[in-house]
XYZ file of C-alpha atoms in Angstrom:
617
model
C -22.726 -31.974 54.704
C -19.322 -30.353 55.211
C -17.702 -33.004 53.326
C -19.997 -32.761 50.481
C -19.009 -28.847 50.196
C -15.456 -29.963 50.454
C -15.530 -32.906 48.103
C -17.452 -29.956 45.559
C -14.697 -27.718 46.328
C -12.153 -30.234 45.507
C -13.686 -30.713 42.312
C -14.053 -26.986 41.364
C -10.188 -26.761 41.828
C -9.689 -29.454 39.866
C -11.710 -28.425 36.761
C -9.923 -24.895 37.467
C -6.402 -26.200 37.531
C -7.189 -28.249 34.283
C -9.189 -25.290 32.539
C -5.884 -23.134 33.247
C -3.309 -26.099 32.441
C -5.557 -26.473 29.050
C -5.216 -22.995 28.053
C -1.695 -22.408 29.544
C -0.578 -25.250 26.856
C -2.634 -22.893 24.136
C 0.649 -20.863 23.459
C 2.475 -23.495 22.763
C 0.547 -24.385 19.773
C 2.313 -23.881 16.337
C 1.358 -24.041 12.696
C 4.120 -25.338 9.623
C 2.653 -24.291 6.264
C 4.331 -26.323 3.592
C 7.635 -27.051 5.796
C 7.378 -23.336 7.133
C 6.708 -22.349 10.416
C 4.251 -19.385 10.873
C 5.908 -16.831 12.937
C 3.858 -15.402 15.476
C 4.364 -11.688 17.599
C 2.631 -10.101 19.681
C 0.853 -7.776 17.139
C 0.331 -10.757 15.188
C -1.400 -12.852 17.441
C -1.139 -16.194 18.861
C -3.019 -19.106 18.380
C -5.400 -20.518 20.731
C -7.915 -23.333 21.410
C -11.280 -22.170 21.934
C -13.786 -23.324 24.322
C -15.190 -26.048 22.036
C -11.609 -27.602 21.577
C -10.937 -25.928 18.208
C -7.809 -24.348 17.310
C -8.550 -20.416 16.547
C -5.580 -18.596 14.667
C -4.992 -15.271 13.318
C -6.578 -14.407 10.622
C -4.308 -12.266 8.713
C -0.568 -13.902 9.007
C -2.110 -17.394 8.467
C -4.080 -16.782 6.035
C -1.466 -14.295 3.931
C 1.272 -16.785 4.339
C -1.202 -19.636 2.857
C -1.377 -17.004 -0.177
C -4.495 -15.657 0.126
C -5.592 -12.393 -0.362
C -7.876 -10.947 3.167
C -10.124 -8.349 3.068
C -12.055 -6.994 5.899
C -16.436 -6.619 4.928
C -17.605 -4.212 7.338
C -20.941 -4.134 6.361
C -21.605 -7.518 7.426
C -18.537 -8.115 10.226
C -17.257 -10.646 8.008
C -13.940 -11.857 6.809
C -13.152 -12.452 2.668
C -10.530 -14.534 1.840
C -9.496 -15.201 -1.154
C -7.036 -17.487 -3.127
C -6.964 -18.003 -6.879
C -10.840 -19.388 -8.324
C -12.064 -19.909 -4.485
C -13.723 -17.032 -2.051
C -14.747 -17.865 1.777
C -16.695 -15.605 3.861
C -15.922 -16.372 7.703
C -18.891 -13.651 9.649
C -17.741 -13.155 13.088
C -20.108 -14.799 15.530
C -21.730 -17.305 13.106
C -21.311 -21.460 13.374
C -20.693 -21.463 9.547
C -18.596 -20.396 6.639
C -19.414 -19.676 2.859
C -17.451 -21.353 0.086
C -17.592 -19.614 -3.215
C -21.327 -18.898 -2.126
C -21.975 -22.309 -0.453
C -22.858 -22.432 3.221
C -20.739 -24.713 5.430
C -21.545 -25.491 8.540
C -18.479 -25.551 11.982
C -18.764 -26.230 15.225
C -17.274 -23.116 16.368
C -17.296 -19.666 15.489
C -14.875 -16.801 14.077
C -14.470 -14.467 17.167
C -12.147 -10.896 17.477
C -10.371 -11.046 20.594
C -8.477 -8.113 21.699
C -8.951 -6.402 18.480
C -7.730 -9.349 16.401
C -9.983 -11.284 14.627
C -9.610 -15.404 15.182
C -11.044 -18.008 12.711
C -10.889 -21.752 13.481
C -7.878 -23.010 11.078
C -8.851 -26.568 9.999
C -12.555 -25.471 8.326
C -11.086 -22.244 6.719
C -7.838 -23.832 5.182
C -9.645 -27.228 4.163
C -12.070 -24.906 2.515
C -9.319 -23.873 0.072
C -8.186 -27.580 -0.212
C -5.020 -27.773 2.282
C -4.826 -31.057 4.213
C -4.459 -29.941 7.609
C -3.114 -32.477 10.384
C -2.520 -32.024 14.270
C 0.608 -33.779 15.513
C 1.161 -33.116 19.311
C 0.879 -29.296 19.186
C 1.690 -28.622 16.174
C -0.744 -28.476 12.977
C 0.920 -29.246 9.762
C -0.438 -27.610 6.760
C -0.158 -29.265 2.939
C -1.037 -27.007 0.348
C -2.694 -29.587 -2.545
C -0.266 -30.703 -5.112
C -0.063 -28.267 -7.930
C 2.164 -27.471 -11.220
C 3.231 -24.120 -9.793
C 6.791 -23.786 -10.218
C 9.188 -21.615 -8.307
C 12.226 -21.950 -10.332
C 13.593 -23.489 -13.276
C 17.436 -24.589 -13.973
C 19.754 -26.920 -15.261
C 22.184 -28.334 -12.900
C 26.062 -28.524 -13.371
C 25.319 -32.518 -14.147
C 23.202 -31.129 -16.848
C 19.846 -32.257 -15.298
C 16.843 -30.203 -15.839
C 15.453 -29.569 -12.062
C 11.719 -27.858 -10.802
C 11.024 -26.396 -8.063
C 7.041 -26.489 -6.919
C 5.998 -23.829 -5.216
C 5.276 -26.606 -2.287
C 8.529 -26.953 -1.917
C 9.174 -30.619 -3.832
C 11.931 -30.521 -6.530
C 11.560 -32.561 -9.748
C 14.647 -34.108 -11.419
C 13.711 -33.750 -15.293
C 16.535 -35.603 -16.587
C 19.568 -35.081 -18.713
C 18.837 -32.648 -21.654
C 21.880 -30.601 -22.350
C 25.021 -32.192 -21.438
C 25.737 -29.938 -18.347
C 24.946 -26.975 -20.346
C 22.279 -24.269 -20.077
C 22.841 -22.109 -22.761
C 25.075 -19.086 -20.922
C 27.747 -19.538 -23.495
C 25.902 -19.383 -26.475
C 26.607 -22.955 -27.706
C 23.720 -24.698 -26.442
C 19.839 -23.530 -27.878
C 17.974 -26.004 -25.642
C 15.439 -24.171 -23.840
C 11.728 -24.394 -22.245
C 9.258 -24.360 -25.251
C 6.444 -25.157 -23.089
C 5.471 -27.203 -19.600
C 2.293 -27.806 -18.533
C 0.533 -30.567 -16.142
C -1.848 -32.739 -18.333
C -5.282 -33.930 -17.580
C -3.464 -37.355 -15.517
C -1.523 -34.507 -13.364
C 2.049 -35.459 -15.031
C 4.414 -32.807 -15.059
C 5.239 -32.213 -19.129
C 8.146 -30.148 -19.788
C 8.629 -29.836 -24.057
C 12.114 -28.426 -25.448
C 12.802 -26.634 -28.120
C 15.188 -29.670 -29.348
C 11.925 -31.786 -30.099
C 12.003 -33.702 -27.231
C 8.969 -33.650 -24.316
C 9.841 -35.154 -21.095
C 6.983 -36.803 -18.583
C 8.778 -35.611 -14.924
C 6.346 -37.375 -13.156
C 2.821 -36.628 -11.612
C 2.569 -33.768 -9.139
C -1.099 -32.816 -9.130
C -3.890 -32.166 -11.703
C -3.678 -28.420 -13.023
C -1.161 -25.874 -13.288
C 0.944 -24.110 -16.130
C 4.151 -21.872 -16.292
C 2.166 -18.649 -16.617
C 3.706 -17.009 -13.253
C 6.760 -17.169 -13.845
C 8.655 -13.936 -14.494
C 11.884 -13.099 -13.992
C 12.359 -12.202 -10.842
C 12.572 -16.283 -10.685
C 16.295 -16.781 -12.775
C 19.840 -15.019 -12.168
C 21.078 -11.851 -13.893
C 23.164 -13.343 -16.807
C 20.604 -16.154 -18.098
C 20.019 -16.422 -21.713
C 16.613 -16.951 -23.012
C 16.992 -18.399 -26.846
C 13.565 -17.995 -29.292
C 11.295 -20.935 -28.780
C 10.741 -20.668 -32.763
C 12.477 -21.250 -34.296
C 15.417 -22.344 -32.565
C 19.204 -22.692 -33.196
C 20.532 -20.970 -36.611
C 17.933 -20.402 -38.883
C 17.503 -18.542 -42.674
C 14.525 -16.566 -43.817
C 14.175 -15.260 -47.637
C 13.227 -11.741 -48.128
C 11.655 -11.161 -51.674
C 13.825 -7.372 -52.313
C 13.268 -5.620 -55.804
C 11.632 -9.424 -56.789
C 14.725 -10.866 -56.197
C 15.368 -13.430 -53.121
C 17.727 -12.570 -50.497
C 18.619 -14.632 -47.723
C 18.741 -13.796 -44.513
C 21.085 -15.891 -42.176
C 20.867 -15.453 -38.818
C 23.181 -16.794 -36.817
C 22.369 -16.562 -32.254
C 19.416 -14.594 -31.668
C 18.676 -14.607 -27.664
C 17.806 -11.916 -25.239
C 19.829 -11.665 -21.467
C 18.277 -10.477 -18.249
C 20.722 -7.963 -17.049
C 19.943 -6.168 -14.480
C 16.662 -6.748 -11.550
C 15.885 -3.298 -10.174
C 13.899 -1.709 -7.195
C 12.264 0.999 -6.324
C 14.726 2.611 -4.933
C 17.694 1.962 -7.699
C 18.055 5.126 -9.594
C 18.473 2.945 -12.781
C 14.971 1.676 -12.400
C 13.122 5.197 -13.323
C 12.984 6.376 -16.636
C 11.234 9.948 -17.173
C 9.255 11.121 -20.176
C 8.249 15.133 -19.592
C 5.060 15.647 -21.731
C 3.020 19.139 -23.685
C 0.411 17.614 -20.981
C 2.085 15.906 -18.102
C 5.249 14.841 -17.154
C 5.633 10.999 -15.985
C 8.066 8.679 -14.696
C 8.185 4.668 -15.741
C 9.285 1.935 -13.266
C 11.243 -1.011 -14.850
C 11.334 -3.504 -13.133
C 14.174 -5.366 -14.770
C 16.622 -4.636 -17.519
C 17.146 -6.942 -20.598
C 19.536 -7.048 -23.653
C 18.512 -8.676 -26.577
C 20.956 -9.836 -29.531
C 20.614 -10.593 -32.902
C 23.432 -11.727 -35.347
C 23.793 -12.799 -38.885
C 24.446 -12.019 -42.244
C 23.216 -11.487 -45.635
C 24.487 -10.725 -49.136
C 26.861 -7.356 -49.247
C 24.959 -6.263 -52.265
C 22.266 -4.782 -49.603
C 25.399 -3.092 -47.844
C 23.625 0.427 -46.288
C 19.735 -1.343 -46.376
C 17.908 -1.771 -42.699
C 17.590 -5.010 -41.784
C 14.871 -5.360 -39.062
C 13.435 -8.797 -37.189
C 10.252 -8.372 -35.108
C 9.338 -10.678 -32.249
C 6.165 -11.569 -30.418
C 5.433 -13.261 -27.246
C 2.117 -14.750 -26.887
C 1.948 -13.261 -23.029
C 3.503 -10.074 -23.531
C 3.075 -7.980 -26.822
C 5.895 -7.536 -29.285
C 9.021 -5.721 -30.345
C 11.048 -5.122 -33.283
C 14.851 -4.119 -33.629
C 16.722 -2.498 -36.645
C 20.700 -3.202 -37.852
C 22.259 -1.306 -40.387
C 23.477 -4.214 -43.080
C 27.596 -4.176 -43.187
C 30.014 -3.592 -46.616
C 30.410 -7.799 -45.411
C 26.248 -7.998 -45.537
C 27.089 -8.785 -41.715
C 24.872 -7.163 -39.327
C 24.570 -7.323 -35.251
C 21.997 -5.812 -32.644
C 22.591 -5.535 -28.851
C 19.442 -3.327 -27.508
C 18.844 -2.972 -23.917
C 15.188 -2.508 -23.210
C 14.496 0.708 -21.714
C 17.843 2.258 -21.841
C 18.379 5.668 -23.326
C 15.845 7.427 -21.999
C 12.965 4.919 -23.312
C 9.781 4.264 -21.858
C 8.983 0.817 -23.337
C 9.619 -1.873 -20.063
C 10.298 -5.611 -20.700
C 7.441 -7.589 -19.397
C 9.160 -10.906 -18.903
C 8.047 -13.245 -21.641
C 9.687 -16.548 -21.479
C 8.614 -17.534 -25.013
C 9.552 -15.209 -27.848
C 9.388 -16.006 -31.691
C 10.000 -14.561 -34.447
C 7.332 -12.868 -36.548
C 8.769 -11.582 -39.362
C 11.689 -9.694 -41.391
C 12.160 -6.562 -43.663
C 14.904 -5.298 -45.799
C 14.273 -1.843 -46.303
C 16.640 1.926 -47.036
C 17.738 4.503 -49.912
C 18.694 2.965 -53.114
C 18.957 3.485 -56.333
C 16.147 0.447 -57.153
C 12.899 2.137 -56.935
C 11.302 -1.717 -56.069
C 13.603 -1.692 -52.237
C 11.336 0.398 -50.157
C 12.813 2.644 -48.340
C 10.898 2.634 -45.215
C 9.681 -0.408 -42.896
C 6.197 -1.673 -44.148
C 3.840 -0.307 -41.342
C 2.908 -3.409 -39.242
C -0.581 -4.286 -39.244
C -2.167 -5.128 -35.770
C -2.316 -8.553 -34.699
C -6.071 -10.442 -33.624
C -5.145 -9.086 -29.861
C -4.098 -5.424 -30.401
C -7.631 -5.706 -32.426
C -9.555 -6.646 -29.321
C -7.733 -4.236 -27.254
C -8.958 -1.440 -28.920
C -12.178 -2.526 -28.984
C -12.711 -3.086 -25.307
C -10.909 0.226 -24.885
C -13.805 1.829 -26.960
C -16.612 0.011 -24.977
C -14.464 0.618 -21.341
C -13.941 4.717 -21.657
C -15.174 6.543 -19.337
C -15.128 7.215 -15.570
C -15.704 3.920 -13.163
C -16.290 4.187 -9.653
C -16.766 1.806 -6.411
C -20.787 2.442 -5.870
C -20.686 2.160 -2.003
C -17.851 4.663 -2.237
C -17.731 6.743 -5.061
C -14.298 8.118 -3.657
C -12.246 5.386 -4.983
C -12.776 6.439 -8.719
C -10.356 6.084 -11.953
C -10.284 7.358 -15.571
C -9.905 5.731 -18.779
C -9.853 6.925 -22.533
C -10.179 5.430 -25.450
C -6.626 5.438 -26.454
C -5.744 3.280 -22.913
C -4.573 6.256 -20.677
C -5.805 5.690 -17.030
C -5.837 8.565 -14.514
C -5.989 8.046 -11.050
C -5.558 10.177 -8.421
C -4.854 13.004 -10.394
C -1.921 11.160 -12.333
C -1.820 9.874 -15.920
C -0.453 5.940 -16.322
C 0.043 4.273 -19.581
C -0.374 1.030 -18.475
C 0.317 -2.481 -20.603
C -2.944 -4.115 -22.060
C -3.337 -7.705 -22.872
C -6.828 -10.392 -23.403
C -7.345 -13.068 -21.121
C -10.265 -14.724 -22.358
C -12.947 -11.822 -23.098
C -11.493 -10.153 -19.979
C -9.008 -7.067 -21.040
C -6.170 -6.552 -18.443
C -4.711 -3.280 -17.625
C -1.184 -3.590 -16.057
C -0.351 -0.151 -14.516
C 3.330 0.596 -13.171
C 4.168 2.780 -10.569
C 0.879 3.631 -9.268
C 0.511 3.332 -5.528
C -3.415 2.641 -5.806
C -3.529 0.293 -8.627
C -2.018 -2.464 -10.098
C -3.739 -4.138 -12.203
C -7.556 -3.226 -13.287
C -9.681 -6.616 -14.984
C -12.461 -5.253 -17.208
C -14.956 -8.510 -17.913
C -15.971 -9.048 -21.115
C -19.428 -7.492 -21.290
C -17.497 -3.681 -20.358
C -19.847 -3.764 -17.085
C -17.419 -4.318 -13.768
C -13.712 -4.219 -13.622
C -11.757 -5.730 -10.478
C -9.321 -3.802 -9.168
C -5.827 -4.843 -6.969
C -3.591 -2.899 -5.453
C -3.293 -0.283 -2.459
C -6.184 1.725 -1.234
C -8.027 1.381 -4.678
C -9.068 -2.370 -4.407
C -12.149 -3.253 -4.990
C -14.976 -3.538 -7.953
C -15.522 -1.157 -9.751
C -18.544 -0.414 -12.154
C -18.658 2.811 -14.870
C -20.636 5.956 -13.599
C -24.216 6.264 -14.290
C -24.885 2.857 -14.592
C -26.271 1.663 -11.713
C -29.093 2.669 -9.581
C -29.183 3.218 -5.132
C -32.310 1.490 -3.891
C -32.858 2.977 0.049
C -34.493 -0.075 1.610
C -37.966 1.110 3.774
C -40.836 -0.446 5.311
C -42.587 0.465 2.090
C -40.571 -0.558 -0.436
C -38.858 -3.910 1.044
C -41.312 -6.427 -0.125
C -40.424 -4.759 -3.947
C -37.808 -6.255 -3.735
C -37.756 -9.096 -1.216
C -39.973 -12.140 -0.820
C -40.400 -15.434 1.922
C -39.293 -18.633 1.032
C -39.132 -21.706 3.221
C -36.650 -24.499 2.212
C -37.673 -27.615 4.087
C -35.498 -30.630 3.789
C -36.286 -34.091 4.854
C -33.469 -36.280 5.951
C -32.846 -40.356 6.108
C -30.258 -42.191 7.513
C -28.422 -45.427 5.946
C -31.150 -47.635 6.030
C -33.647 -45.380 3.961
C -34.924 -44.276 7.207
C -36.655 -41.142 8.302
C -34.646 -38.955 10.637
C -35.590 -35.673 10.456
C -36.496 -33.033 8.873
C -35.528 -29.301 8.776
C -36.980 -25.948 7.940
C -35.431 -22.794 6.967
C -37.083 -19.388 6.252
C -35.986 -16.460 4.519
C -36.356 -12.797 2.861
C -34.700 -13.715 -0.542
C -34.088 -11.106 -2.876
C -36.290 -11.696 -5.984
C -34.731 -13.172 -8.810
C -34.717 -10.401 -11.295
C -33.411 -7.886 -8.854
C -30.716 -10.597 -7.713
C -29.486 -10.611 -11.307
C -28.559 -6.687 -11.071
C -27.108 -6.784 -7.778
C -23.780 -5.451 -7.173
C -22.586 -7.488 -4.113
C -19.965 -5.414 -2.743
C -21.264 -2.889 -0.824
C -24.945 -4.242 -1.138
C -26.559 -4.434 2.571
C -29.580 -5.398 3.863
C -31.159 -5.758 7.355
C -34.852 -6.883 8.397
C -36.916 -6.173 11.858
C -39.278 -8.696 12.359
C -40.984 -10.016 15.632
C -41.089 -13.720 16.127
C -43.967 -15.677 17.710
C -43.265 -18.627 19.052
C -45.967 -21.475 19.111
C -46.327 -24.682 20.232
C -48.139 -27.037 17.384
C -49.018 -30.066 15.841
C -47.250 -30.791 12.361
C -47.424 -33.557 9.638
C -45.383 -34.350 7.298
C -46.290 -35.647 3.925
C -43.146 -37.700 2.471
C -44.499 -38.439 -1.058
C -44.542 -34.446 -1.717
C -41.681 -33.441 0.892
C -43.408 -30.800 2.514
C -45.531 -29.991 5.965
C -48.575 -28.924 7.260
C -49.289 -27.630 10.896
C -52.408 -27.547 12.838
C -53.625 -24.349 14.202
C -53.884 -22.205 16.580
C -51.001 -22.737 18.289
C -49.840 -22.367 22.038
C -48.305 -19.012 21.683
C -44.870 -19.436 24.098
C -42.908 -16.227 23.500
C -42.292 -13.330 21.013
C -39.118 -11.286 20.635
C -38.468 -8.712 18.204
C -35.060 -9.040 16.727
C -32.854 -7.324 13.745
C -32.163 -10.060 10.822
C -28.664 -9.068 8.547
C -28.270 -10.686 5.361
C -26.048 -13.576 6.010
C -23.866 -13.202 2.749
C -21.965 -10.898 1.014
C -24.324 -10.658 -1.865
C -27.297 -9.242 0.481
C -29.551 -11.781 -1.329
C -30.847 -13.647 1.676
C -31.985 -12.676 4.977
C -31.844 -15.859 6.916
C -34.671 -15.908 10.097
C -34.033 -19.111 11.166
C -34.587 -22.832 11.315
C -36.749 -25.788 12.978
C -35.818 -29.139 13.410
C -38.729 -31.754 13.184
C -37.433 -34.984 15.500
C -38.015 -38.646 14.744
C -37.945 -39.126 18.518
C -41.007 -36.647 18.801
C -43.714 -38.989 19.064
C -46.451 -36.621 19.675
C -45.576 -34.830 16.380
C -45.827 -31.464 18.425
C -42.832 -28.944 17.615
C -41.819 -25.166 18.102
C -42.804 -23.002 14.969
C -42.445 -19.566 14.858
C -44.645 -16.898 13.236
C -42.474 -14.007 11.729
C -44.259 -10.391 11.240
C -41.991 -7.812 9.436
C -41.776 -4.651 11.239
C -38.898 -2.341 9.364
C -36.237 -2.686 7.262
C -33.062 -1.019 6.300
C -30.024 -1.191 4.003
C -28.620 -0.106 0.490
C -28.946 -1.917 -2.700
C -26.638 -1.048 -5.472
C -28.086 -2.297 -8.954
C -26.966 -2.524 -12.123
C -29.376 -0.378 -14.301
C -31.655 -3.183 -16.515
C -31.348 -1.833 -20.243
């Protein structure tokens, strides 16, 4: 007998000294996201492996580092994370995760642990498609292969080089004889790049020529790059046309041409917040304001035309297809020579440069006093373009006040002519379509950054500071208090009952869910954010016979029952939305010859929660 306790003392050592050897060896663990190393501290967090052998990390550094965005749902103790089109929802406590709506099912749980909160890394970042890989300690992270580019140059051997924002550099080629364009004798430049439908990097130049650099992964486009990306000093020639180039003006119905000789803008000057040269202040009848710009750019224009229209304006207007346009004016010299070098935002101007890599040339006046009555002597007034069109119309449909419903402090203002107050403070933000969506761009607000109004004026997405969040416009929603009463308005059961086969065409099990799911027309209105929902219900359990007819998929039980237990518990929904109340699941076993399983009656008791919904016109 004694050596039986002492052999099971032995053995409770043992498993002790390997338990605290196992999770000694936990802080050793580290993570490399796309050849960098996640640095760790101790109000970071370190990783860990959990008790079922899954490596937990925290949320917030990985995640943020990966390039996702991390927002913390109260409501339902439940982690968003989101990264360009995809959204998962980690709850805390709960073997699953939902992806862009769609449950997915772990083998370990989310878990806060010394007021941190943990999620297990491989199901979270393969959620967002990273290849994850565990290599004696250390768990290597690949982003998938995208067309996301970091930075753009030509090197001193006159090859054009990418680098992916996964850290791979492409070798375009030769394309301008060592030269990028700095000394005004070369015009080559980026018309366009894009990844086609094969995943090959194209990159086309304004010379005519497109260059294949090679396949780096389906999707992608130059869209984010700005230009906080290239060195003060680069020159950015039109991308149409390029090189010298002529344009007739009809003056007085006589043809003049126009010859224009370099016309390229030059990023001068990068700014911060803190640079004195990055505020410009405009002191209104109504309020006084001050403009961030972010970076400082010179644009030239040179050329010549005939001296006859010595004194006339000459003036070339640009447009970028990402950015809105501009237009400059030169006074034509005795020579007809004229020349423009305008610094965006400098003498006290309020108009920022918004970083387009593409501009072209839209058109050209002649205009200024003379003696023939047929030379206008003003600019023709520019008529708006198919954008600045849309603009205002979404303006007219988007005025008004908008407000988070769940918490109607977070609120913003915006008029018809674009102005957007918040927190007490007037912004004049930039506007531009993407898709039916109109974007609001506002600079130097601490709250907001940019504000996405969808297409049908109903929600707008905000980012930035304390502000972020989804927004809907005042007085058009309605707050349903959830009751015992009034739950079954707008809630019903449903059972989802899935039969399962293995290989062979073989029966292997079957399972059935059960839920409160919001009914379909009230799921339509829902606003998700803030939405909650909770059920009391009492479960019986029983003890019965089933069948299970595989022609129809469904089931049929024999009753009464052996009545087992019954607990009365609280049900949350288990999504974001507050559409579904999940009250559990039953497994019907192959192995179970006496076709006898646990089922469980549910009787609703109470029910509480808030339901934000859109108001049905």
């Amino acid at each position: 007998m004694k050596k039986r306790a002492l052999c099971i003392v032995l053995l409770v050592a043992m498993v002790l000294n390997l338990s605290m050897s196992a999770f000694a060896a936990q802080g050793d663990v580290s993570i490399v996201i796309d050849n960098k190393e996640v640095e760790f501290t101790a109000s970071s967090g370190e990783p860990f492996v959990d008790a079922n052998g899954r490596t937990q990390v925290p949320l917030r550094v990985v995640m943020e580092q990966y390039g996702c965005d991390v927002e913390w749902d109260s409501a339902n103790n439940a982690a968003v994370i989101t990264k360009g089109d995809t959204t998962v929802i980690v709850p805390i406590g709960q073997p699953y995760i939902l992806v862009n709506g769609k449950t997915v099912a772990m083998d370990t749980a989310a878990l806060v642990q010394n007021g941190r909160t943990y999620v297990p890394i491989r199901a979270v970042l393969e959620a967002f498609g990273a290849d994850v890989e565990w290599d004696n300690g250390k768990i290597f992270v690949t982003s998938p292969a995208n067309g996301e580019f970091e930075n753009i140059y030509i090197d001193k051997d006159g090859n054009l080089i990418f680098e992916l924002a996964n850290g791979n550099k492409i070798n375009a080629g030769s394309v301008s004889n060592g030269k990028d364009g700095r000394d005004g004798s070369d015009g080559v430049s980026v018309v366009n790049a894009y990844v086609d439908g094969s995943g090959n990097l194209m990159i086309a130049l304004s010379n005519g020529r497109t260059i294949n650099a090679g396949n780096v992964g389906v999707g992608g486009s130059m869209s984010g790059l700005t230009f906080a990306d290239y060195s003060v000093g680069t020159k950015f020639y039109l991308t149409q046309p390029t090189g010298a180039f002529d344009v007739t003006v009809i003056v007085g119905n006589v043809p003049y041409v126009v010859e224009f000789d370099s016309v390229y803008y030059e990023l001068t000057a990068k700014h911060s917040y803190d640079d004195a040269d990055a505020w410009t202040y405009e002191d209104g009848k109504n309020s006084s304001t001050s403009y961030f710009l972010p970076y400082e750019v010179t644009m030239y224009i040179n050329g010549q035309t005939d001296a006859t229209l010595a004194g006339k304006t000459v003036q070339a207007a640009f447009g970028s297809d990402n950015a809105g346009g501009w237009s400059y004016e030169a006074v034509i010299a005795s020579d007809g020579s004229f020349s423009v070098s305008h610094t965006q935002g400098e003498n006290g101007k309020t108009t920022p440069w918004y970083a387009p890599k593409n501009l072209f040339l839209r058109k050209v006046s002649i205009y200024g006093n003379s003696s023939n009555p047929s030379i206008p002597d003003q600019p023709p007034t520019p008529e708006p373009d198919e954008e600045d069109l849309a603009i205002t119309a979404m303006l007219a449909k988007v005025a008004g006040t908008w407000s988070i419903p769940s918490d109607t402090t977070k609120t913003f203002t915006i008029t018809a002519d674009g102005t957007i107050t918040c927190g007490g403070t007037d912004y004049t933000p930039r506007y531009s379509m993407d898709g039916d969506d109109l974007v609001a761009y506002v600079t130097g607000c601490a709250d907001v950054s940019t504000v996405r109004f969808d297409g049908n004026a109903t929600s707008a997405r905000v980012k930035g500071g304390n502000g972020a969040g989804y927004y809907y416009k005042n007085g058009t929603w309605d707050v349903v208090t959830l009751t015992k009463d009034n739950f079954f308005t707008y809630y019903e059961y449903e059972e989802d009952f899935t039969i399962n086969y293995n290989a062979f065409g073989e029966y292997e099990d079957a399972i059935l869910d059960y839920y409160y799911v919001l009914k379909d027309e009230y799921a339509s209105l829902l606003i998700e954010n803030g939405s909650t929902a909770t059920a009391k219900i009492q479960l019986d359990r029983y003890r019965m016979e089933y069948a299970i007819d595989f022609e129809n998929e469904s089931y049929s039980v024999t009753e009464p029952g052996e009545l087992v237990s019954s607990h009365t518990y609280s049900r949350d929904c288990y999504s974001h939305d507050a559409t579904t109340i999940h009250l559990g699941t039953i497994g019907l076993d192959a192995s179970d010859t006496t076709n006898t399983a646990y089922f469980y009656k549910t009787q609703f008791i109470d029910a509480i929660g808030t339901l934000y919904l859109i108001k049905n016109s």
